[in-house]
mmCIF file of N, CA, C and O in Angstrom:
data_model
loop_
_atom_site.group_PDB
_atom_site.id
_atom_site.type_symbol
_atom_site.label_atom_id
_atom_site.label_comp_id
_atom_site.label_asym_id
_atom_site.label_seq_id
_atom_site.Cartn_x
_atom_site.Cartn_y
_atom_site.Cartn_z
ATOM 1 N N UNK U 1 -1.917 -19.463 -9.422
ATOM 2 C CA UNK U 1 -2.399 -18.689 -8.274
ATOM 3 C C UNK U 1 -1.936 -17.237 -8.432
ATOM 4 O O UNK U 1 -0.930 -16.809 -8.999
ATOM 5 N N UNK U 2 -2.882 -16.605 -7.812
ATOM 6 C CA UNK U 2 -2.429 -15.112 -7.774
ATOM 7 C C UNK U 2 -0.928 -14.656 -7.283
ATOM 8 O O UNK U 2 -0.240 -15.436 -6.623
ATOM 9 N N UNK U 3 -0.648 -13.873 -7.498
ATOM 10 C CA UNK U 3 0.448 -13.114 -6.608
ATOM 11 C C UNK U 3 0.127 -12.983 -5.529
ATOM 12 O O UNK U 3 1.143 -13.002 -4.835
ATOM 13 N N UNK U 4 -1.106 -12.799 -4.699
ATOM 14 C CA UNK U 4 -1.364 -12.064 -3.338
ATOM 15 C C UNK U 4 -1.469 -13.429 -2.531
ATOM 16 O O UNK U 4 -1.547 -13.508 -1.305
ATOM 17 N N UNK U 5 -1.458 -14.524 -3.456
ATOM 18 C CA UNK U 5 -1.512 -16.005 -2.573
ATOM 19 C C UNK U 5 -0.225 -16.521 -2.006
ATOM 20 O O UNK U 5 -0.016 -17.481 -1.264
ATOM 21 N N UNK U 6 0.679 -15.542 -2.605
ATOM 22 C CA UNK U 6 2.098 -16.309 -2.459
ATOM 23 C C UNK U 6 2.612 -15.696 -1.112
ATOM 24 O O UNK U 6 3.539 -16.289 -0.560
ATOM 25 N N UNK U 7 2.193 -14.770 -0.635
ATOM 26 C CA UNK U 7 2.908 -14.073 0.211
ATOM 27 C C UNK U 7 1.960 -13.569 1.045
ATOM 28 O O UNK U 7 0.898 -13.117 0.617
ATOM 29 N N UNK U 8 2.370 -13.621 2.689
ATOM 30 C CA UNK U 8 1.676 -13.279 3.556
ATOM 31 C C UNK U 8 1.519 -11.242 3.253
ATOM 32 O O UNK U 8 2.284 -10.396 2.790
ATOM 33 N N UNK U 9 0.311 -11.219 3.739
ATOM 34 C CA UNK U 9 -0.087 -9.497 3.178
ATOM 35 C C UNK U 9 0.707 -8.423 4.508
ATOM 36 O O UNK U 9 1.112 -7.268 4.377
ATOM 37 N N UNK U 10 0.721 -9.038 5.379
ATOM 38 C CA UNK U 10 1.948 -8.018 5.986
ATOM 39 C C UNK U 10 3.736 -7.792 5.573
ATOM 40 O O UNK U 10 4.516 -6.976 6.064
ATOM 41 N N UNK U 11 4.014 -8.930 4.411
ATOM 42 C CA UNK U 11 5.318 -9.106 3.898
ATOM 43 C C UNK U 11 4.948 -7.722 2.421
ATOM 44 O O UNK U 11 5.868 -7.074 1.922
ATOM 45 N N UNK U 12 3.578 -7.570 2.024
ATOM 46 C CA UNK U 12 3.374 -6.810 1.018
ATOM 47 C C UNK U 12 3.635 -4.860 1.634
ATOM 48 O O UNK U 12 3.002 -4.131 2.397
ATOM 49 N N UNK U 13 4.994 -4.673 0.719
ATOM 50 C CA UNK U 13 4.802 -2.883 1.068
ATOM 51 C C UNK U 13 4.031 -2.142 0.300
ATOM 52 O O UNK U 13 3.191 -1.334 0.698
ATOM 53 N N UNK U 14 4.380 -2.479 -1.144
ATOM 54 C CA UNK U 14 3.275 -1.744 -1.432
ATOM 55 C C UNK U 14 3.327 -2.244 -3.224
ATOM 56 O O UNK U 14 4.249 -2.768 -3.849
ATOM 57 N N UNK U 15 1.795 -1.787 -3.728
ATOM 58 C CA UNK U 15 1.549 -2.319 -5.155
ATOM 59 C C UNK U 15 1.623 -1.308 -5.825
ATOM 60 O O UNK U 15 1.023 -0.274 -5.531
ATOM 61 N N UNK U 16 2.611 -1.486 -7.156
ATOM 62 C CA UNK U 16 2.396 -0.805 -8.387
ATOM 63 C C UNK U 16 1.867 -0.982 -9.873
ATOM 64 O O UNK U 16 2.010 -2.043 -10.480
ATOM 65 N N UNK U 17 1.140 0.323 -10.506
ATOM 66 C CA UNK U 17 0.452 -0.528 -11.521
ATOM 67 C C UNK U 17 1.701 -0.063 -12.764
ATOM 68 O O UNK U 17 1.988 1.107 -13.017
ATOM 69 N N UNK U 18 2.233 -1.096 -13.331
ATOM 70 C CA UNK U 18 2.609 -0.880 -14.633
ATOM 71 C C UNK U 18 2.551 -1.481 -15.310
ATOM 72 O O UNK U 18 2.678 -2.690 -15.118
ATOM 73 N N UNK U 19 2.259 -0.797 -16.809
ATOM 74 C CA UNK U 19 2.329 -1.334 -18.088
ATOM 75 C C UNK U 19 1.475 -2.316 -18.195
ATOM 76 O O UNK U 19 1.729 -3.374 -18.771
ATOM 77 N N UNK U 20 0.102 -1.959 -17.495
ATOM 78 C CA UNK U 20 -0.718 -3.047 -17.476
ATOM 79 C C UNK U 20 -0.244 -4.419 -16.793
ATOM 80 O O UNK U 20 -0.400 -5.544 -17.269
ATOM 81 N N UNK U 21 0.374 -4.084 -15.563
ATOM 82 C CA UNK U 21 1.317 -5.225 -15.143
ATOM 83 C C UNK U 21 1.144 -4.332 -13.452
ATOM 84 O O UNK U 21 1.265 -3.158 -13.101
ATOM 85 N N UNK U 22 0.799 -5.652 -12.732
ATOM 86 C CA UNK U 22 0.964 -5.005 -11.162
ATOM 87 C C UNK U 22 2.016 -5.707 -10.115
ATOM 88 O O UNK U 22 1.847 -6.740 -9.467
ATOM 89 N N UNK U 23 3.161 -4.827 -10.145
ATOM 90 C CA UNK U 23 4.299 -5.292 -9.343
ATOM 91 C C UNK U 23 3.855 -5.427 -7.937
ATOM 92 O O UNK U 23 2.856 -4.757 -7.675
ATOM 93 N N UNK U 24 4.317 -6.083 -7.030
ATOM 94 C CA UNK U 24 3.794 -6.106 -5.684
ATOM 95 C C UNK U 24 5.345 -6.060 -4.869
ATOM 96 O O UNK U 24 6.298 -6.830 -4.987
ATOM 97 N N UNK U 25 5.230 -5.203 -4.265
ATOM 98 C CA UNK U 25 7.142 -4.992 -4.012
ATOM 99 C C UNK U 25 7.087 -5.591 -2.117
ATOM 100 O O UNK U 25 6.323 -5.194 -1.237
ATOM 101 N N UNK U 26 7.974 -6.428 -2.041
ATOM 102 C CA UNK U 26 7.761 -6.867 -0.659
ATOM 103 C C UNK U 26 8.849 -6.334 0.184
ATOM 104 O O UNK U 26 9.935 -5.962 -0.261
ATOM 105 N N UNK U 27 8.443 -6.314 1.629
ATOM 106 C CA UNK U 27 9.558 -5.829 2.542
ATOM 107 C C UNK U 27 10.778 -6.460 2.240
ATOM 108 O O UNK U 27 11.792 -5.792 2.438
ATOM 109 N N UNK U 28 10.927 -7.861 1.705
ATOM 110 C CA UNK U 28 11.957 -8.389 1.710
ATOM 111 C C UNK U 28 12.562 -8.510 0.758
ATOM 112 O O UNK U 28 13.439 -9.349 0.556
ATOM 113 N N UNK U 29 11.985 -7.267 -0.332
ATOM 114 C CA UNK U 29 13.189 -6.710 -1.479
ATOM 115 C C UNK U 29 12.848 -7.303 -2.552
ATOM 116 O O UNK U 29 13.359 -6.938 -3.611
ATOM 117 N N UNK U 30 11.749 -8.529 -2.518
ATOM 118 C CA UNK U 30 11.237 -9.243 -3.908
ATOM 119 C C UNK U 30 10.280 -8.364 -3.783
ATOM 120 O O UNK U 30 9.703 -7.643 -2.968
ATOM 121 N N UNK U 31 10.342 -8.909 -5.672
ATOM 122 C CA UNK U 31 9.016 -8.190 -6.385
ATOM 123 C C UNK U 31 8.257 -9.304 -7.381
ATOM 124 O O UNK U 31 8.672 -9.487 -8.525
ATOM 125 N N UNK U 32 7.201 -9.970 -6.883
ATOM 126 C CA UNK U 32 5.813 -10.460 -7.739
ATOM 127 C C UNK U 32 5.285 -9.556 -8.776
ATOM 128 O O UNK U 32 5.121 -8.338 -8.711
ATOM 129 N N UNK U 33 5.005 -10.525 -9.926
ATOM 130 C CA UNK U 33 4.545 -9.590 -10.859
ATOM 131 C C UNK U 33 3.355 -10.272 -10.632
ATOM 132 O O UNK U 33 3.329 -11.353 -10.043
ATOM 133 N N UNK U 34 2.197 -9.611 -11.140
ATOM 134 C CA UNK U 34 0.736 -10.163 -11.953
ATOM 135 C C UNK U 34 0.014 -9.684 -12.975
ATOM 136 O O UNK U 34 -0.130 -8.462 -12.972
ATOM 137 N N UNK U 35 -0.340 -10.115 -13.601
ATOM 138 C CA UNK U 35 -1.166 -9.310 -14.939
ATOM 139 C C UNK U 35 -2.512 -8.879 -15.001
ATOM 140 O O UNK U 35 -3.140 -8.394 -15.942
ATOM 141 N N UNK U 36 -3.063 -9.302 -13.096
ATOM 142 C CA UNK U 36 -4.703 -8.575 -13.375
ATOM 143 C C UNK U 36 -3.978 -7.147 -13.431
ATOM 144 O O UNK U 36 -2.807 -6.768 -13.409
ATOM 145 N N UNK U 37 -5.401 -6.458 -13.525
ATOM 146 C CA UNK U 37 -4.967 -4.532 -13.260
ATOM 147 C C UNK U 37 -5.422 -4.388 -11.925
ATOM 148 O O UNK U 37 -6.396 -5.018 -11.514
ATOM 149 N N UNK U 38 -4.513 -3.271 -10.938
ATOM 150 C CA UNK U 38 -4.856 -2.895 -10.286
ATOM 151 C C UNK U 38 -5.731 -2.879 -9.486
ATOM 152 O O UNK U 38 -5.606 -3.122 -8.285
ATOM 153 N N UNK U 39 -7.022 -2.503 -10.234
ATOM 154 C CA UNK U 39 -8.593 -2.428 -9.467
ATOM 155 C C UNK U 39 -8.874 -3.449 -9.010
ATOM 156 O O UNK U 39 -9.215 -3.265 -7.842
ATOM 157 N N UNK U 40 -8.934 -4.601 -9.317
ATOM 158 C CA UNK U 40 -8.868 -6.255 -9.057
ATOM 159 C C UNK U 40 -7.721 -6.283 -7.293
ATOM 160 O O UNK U 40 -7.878 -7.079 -6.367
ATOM 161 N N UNK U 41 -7.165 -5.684 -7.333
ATOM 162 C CA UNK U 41 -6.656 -6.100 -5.944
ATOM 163 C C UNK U 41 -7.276 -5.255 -4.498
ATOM 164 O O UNK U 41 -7.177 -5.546 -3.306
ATOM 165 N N UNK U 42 -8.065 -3.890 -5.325
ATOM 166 C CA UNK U 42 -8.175 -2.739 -4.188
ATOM 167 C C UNK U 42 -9.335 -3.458 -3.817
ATOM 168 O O UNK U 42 -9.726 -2.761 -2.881
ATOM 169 N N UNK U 43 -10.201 -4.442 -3.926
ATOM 170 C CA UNK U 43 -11.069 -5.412 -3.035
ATOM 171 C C UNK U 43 -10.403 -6.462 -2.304
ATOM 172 O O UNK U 43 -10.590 -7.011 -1.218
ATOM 173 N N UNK U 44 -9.622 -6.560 -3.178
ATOM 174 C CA UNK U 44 -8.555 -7.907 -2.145
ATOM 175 C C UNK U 44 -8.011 -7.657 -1.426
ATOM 176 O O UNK U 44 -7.525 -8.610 -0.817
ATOM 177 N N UNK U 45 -7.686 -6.388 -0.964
ATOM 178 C CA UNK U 45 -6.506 -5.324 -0.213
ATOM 179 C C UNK U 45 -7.453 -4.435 0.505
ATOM 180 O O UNK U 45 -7.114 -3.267 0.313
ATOM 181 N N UNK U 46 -8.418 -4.519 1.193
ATOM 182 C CA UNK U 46 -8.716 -3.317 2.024
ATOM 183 C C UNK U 46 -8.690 -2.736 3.229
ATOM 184 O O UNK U 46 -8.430 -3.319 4.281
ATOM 185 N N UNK U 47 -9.027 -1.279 3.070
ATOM 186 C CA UNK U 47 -8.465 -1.038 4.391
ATOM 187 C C UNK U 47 -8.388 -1.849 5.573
ATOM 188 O O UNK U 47 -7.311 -1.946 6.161
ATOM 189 N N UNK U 48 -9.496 -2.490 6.016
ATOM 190 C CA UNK U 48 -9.632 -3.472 6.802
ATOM 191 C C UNK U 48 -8.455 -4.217 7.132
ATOM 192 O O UNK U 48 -8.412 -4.707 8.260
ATOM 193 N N UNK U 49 -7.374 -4.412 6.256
ATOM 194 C CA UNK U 49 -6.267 -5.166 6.118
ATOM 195 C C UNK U 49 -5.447 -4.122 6.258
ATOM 196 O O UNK U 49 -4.325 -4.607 6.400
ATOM 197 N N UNK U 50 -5.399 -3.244 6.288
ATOM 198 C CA UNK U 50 -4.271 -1.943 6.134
ATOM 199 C C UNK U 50 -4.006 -1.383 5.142
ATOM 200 O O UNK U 50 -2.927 -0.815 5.313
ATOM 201 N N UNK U 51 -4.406 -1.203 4.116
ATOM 202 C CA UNK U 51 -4.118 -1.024 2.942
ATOM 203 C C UNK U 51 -4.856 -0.065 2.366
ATOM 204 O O UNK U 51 -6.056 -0.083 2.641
ATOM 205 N N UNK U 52 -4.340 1.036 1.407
ATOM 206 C CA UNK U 52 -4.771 2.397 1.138
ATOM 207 C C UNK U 52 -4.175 2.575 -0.793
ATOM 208 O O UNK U 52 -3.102 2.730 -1.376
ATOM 209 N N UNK U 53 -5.381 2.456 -1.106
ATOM 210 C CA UNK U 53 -5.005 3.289 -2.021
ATOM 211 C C UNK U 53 -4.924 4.559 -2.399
ATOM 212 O O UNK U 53 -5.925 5.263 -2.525
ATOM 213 N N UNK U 54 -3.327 5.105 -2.684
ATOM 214 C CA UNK U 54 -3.288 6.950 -2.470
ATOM 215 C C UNK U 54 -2.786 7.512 -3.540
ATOM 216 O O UNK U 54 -2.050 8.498 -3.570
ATOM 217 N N UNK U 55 -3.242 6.793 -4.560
ATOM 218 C CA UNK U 55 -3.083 7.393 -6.071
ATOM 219 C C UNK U 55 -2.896 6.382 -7.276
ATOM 220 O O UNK U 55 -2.169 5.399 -7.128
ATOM 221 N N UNK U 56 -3.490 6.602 -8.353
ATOM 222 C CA UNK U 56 -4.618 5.757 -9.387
ATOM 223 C C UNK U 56 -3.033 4.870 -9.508
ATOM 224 O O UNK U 56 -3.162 4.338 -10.610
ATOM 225 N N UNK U 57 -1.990 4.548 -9.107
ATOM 226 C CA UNK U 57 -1.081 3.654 -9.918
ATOM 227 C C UNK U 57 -0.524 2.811 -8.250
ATOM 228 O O UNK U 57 0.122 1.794 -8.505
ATOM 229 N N UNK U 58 -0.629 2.993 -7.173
ATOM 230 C CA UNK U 58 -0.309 2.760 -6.348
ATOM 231 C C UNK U 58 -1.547 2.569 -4.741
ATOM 232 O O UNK U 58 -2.432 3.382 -4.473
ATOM 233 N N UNK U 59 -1.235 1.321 -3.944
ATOM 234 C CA UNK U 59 -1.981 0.512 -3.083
ATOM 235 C C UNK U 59 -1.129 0.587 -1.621
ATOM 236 O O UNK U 59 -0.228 -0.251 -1.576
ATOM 237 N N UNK U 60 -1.234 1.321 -0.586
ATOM 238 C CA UNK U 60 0.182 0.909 -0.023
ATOM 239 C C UNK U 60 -0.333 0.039 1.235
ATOM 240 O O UNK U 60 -1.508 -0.119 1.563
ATOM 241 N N UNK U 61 0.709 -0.441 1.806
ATOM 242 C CA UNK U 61 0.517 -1.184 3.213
ATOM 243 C C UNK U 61 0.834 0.044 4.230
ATOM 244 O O UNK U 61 1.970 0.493 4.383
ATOM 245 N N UNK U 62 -0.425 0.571 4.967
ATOM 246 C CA UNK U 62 0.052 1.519 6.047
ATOM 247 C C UNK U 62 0.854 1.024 7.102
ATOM 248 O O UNK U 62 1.432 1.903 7.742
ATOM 249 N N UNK U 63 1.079 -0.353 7.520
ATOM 250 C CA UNK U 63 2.007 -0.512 8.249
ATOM 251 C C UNK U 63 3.440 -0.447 7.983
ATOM 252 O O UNK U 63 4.298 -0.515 8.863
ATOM 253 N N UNK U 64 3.661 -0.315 6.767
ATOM 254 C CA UNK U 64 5.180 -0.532 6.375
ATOM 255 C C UNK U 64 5.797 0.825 6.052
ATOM 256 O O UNK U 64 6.769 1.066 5.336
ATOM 257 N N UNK U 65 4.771 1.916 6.953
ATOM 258 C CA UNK U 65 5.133 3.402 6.080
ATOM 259 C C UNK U 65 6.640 4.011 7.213
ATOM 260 O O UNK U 65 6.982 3.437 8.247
ATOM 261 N N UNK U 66 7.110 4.900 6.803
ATOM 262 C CA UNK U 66 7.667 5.311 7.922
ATOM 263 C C UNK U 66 7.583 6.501 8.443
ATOM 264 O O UNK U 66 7.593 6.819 9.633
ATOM 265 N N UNK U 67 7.447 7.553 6.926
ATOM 266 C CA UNK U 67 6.835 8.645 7.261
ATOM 267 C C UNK U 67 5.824 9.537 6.095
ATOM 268 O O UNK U 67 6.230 9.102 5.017
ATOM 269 N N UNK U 68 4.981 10.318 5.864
ATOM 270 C CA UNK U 68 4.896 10.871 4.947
ATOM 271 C C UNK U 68 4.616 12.485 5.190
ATOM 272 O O UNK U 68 4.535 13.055 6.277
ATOM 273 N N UNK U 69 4.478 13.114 3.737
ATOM 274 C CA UNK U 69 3.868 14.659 3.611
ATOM 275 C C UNK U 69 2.477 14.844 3.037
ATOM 276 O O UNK U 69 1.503 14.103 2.906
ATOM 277 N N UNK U 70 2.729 16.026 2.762
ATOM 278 C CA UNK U 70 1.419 16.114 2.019
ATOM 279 C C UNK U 70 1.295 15.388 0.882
ATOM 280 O O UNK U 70 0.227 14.830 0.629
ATOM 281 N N UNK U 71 2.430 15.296 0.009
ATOM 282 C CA UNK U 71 2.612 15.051 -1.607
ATOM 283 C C UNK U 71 2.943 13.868 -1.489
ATOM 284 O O UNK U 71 2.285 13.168 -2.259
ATOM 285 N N UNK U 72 4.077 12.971 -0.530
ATOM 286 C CA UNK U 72 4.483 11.891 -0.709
ATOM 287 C C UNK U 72 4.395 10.534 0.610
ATOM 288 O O UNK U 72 4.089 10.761 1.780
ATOM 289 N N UNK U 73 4.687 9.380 0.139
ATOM 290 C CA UNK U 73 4.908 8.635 1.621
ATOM 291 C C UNK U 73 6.365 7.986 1.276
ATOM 292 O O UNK U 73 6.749 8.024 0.107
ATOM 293 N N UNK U 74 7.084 7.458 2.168
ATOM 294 C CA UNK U 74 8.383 6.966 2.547
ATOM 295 C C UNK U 74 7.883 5.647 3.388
ATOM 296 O O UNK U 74 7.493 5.600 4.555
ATOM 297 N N UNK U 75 7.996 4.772 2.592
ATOM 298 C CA UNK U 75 7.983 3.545 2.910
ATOM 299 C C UNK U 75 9.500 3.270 3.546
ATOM 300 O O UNK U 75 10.437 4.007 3.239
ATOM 301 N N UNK U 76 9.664 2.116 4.482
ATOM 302 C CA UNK U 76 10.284 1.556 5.055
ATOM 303 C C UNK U 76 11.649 1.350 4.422
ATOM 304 O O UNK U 76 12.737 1.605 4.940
ATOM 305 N N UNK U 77 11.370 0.753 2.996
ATOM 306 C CA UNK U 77 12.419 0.473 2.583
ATOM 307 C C UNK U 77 12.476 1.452 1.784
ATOM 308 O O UNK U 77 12.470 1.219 0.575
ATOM 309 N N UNK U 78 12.563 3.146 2.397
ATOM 310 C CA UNK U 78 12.911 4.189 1.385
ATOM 311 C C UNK U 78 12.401 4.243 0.278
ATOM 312 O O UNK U 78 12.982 5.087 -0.404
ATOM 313 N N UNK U 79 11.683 3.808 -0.186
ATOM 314 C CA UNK U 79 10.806 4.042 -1.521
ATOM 315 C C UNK U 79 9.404 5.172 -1.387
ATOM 316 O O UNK U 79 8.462 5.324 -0.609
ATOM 317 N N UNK U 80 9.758 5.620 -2.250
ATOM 318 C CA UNK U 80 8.648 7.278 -1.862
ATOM 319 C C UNK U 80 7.787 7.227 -3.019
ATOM 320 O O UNK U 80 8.142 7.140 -4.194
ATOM 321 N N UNK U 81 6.122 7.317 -2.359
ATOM 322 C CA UNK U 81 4.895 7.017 -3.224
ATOM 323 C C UNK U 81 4.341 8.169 -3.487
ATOM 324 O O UNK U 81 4.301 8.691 -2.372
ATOM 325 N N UNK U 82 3.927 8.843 -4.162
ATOM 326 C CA UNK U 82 3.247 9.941 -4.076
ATOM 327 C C UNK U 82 1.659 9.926 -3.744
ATOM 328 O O UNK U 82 0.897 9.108 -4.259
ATOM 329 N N UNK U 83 1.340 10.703 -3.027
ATOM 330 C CA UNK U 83 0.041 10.833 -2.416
ATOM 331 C C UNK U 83 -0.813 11.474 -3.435
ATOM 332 O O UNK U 83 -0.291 12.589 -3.418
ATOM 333 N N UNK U 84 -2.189 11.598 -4.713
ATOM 334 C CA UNK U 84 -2.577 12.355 -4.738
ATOM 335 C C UNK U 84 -3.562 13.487 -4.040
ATOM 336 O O UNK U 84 -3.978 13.494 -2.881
ATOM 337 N N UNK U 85 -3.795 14.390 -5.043
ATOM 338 C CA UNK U 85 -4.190 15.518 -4.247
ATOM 339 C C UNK U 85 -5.451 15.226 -3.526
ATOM 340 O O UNK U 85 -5.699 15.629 -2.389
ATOM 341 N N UNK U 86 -6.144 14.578 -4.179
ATOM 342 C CA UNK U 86 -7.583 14.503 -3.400
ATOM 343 C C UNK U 86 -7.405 13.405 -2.676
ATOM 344 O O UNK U 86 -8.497 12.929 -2.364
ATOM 345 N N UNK U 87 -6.289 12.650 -2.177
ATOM 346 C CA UNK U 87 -6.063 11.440 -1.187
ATOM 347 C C UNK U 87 -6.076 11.704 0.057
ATOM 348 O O UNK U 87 -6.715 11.159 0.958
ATOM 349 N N UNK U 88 -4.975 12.999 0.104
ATOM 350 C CA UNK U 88 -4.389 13.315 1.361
ATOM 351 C C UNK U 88 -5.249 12.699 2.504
ATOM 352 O O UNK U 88 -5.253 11.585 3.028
ATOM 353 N N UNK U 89 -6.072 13.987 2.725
ATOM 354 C CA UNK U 89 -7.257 13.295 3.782
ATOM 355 C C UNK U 89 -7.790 12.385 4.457
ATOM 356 O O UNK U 89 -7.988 12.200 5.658
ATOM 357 N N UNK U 90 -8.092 11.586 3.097
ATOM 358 C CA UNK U 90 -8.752 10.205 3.527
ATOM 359 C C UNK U 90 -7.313 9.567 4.053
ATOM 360 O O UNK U 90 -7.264 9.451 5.278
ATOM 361 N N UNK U 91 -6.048 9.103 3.274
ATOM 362 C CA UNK U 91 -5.091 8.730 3.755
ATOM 363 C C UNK U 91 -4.483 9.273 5.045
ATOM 364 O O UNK U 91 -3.638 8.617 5.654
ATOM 365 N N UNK U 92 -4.851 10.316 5.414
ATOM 366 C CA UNK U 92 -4.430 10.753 6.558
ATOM 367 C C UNK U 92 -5.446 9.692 7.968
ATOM 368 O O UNK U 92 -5.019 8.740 8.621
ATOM 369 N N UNK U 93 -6.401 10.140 8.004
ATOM 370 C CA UNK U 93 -7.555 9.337 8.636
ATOM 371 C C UNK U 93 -7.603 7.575 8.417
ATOM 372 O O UNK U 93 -8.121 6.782 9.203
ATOM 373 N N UNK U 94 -7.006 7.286 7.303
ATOM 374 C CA UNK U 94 -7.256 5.681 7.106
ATOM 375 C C UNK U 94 -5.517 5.188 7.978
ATOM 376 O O UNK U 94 -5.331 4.223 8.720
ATOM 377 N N UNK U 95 -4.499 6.240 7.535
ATOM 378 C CA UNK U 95 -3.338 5.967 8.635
ATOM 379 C C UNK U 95 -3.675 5.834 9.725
ATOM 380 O O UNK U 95 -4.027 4.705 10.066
ATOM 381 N N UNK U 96 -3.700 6.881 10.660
ATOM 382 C CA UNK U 96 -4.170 6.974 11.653
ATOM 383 C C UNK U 96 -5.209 5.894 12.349
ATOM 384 O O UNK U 96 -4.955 5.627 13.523
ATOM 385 N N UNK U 97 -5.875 5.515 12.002
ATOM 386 C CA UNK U 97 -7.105 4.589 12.522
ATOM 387 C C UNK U 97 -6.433 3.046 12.185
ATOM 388 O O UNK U 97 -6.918 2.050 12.723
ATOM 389 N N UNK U 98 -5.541 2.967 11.462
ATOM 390 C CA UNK U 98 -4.969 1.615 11.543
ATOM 391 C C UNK U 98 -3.499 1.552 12.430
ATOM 392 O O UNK U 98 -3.134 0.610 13.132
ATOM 393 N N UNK U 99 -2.752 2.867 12.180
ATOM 394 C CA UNK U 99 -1.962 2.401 13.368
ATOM 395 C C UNK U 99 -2.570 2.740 14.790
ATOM 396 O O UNK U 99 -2.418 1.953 15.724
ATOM 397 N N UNK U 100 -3.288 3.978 14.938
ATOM 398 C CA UNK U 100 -3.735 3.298 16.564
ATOM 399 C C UNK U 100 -4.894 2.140 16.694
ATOM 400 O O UNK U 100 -5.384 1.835 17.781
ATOM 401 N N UNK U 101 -5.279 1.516 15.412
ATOM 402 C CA UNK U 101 -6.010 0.202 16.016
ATOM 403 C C UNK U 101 -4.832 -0.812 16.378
ATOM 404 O O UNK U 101 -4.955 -1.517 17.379
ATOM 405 N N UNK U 102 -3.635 -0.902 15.537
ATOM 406 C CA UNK U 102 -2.356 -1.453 15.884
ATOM 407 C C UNK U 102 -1.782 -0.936 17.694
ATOM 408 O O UNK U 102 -1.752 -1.710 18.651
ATOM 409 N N UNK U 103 -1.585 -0.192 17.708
ATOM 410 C CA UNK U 103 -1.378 -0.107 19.252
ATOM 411 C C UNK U 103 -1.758 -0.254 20.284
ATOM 412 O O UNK U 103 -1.167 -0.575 21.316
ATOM 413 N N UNK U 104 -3.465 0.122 19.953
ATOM 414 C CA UNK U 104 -4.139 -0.582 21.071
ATOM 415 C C UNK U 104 -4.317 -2.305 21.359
ATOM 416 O O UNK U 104 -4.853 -2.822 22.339
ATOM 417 N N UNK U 105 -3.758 -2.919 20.308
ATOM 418 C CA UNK U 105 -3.523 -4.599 20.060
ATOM 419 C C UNK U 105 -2.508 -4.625 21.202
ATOM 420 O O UNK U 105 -2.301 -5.617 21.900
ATOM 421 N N UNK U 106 -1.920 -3.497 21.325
ATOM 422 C CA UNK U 106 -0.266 -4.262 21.767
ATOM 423 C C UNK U 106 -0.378 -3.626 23.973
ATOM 424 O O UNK U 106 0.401 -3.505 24.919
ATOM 425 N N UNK U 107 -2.162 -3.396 23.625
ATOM 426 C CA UNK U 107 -1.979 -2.753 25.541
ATOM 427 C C UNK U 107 -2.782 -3.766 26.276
ATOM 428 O O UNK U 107 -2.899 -3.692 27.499
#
């Protein structure tokens, strides 16, 4: 089974691609490996689910962010992703629209 079967997708912070190898780093400090590439998960992972891809090596979970800039994000567990340049935007707008669809859940 996949990696993304093992673990509920809100436990997922965020995916990295290496070495032809895609780590999946979880809030709870484990890390799943898998050997598809990348592209193979950004259908399995979409926004719809929370999930943003914001630069060709990295997938993140917008709920698990805590803060970001222009250049970078700060995930929860302190781990800092870099945003690329032509992301910003869309990542700005795909944040936004998932945490206030998240808040309005909670009125």
């Amino acid at each position: 089974a996949s990696a993304i079967h093992r673990v509920e997708l809100e436990n997922i912070e965020y995916l990295e691609a290496q070495n032809k190898h895609v780590l999946f780093m979880l809030a709870d400090g484990r890390v799943l490996e898998s050997l598809d590439p990348l592209y193979t998960y950004e259908s399995k992972l979409p926004l719809s689910e929370g999930f943003f891809k914001c630069h060709r090596s990295y997938i993140v979970n917008l709920m698990q962010i805590a803060t970001y800039t222009q250049k970078e994000i700060t995930m929860h567990s302190g781990c800092r992703i870099p945003i690329s340049r032509n992301c910003h935007k869309d990542f700005k707008s795909a944040y936004f629209s998932v945490i206030f669809q998240e808040a309005g859940e909670d009125y």
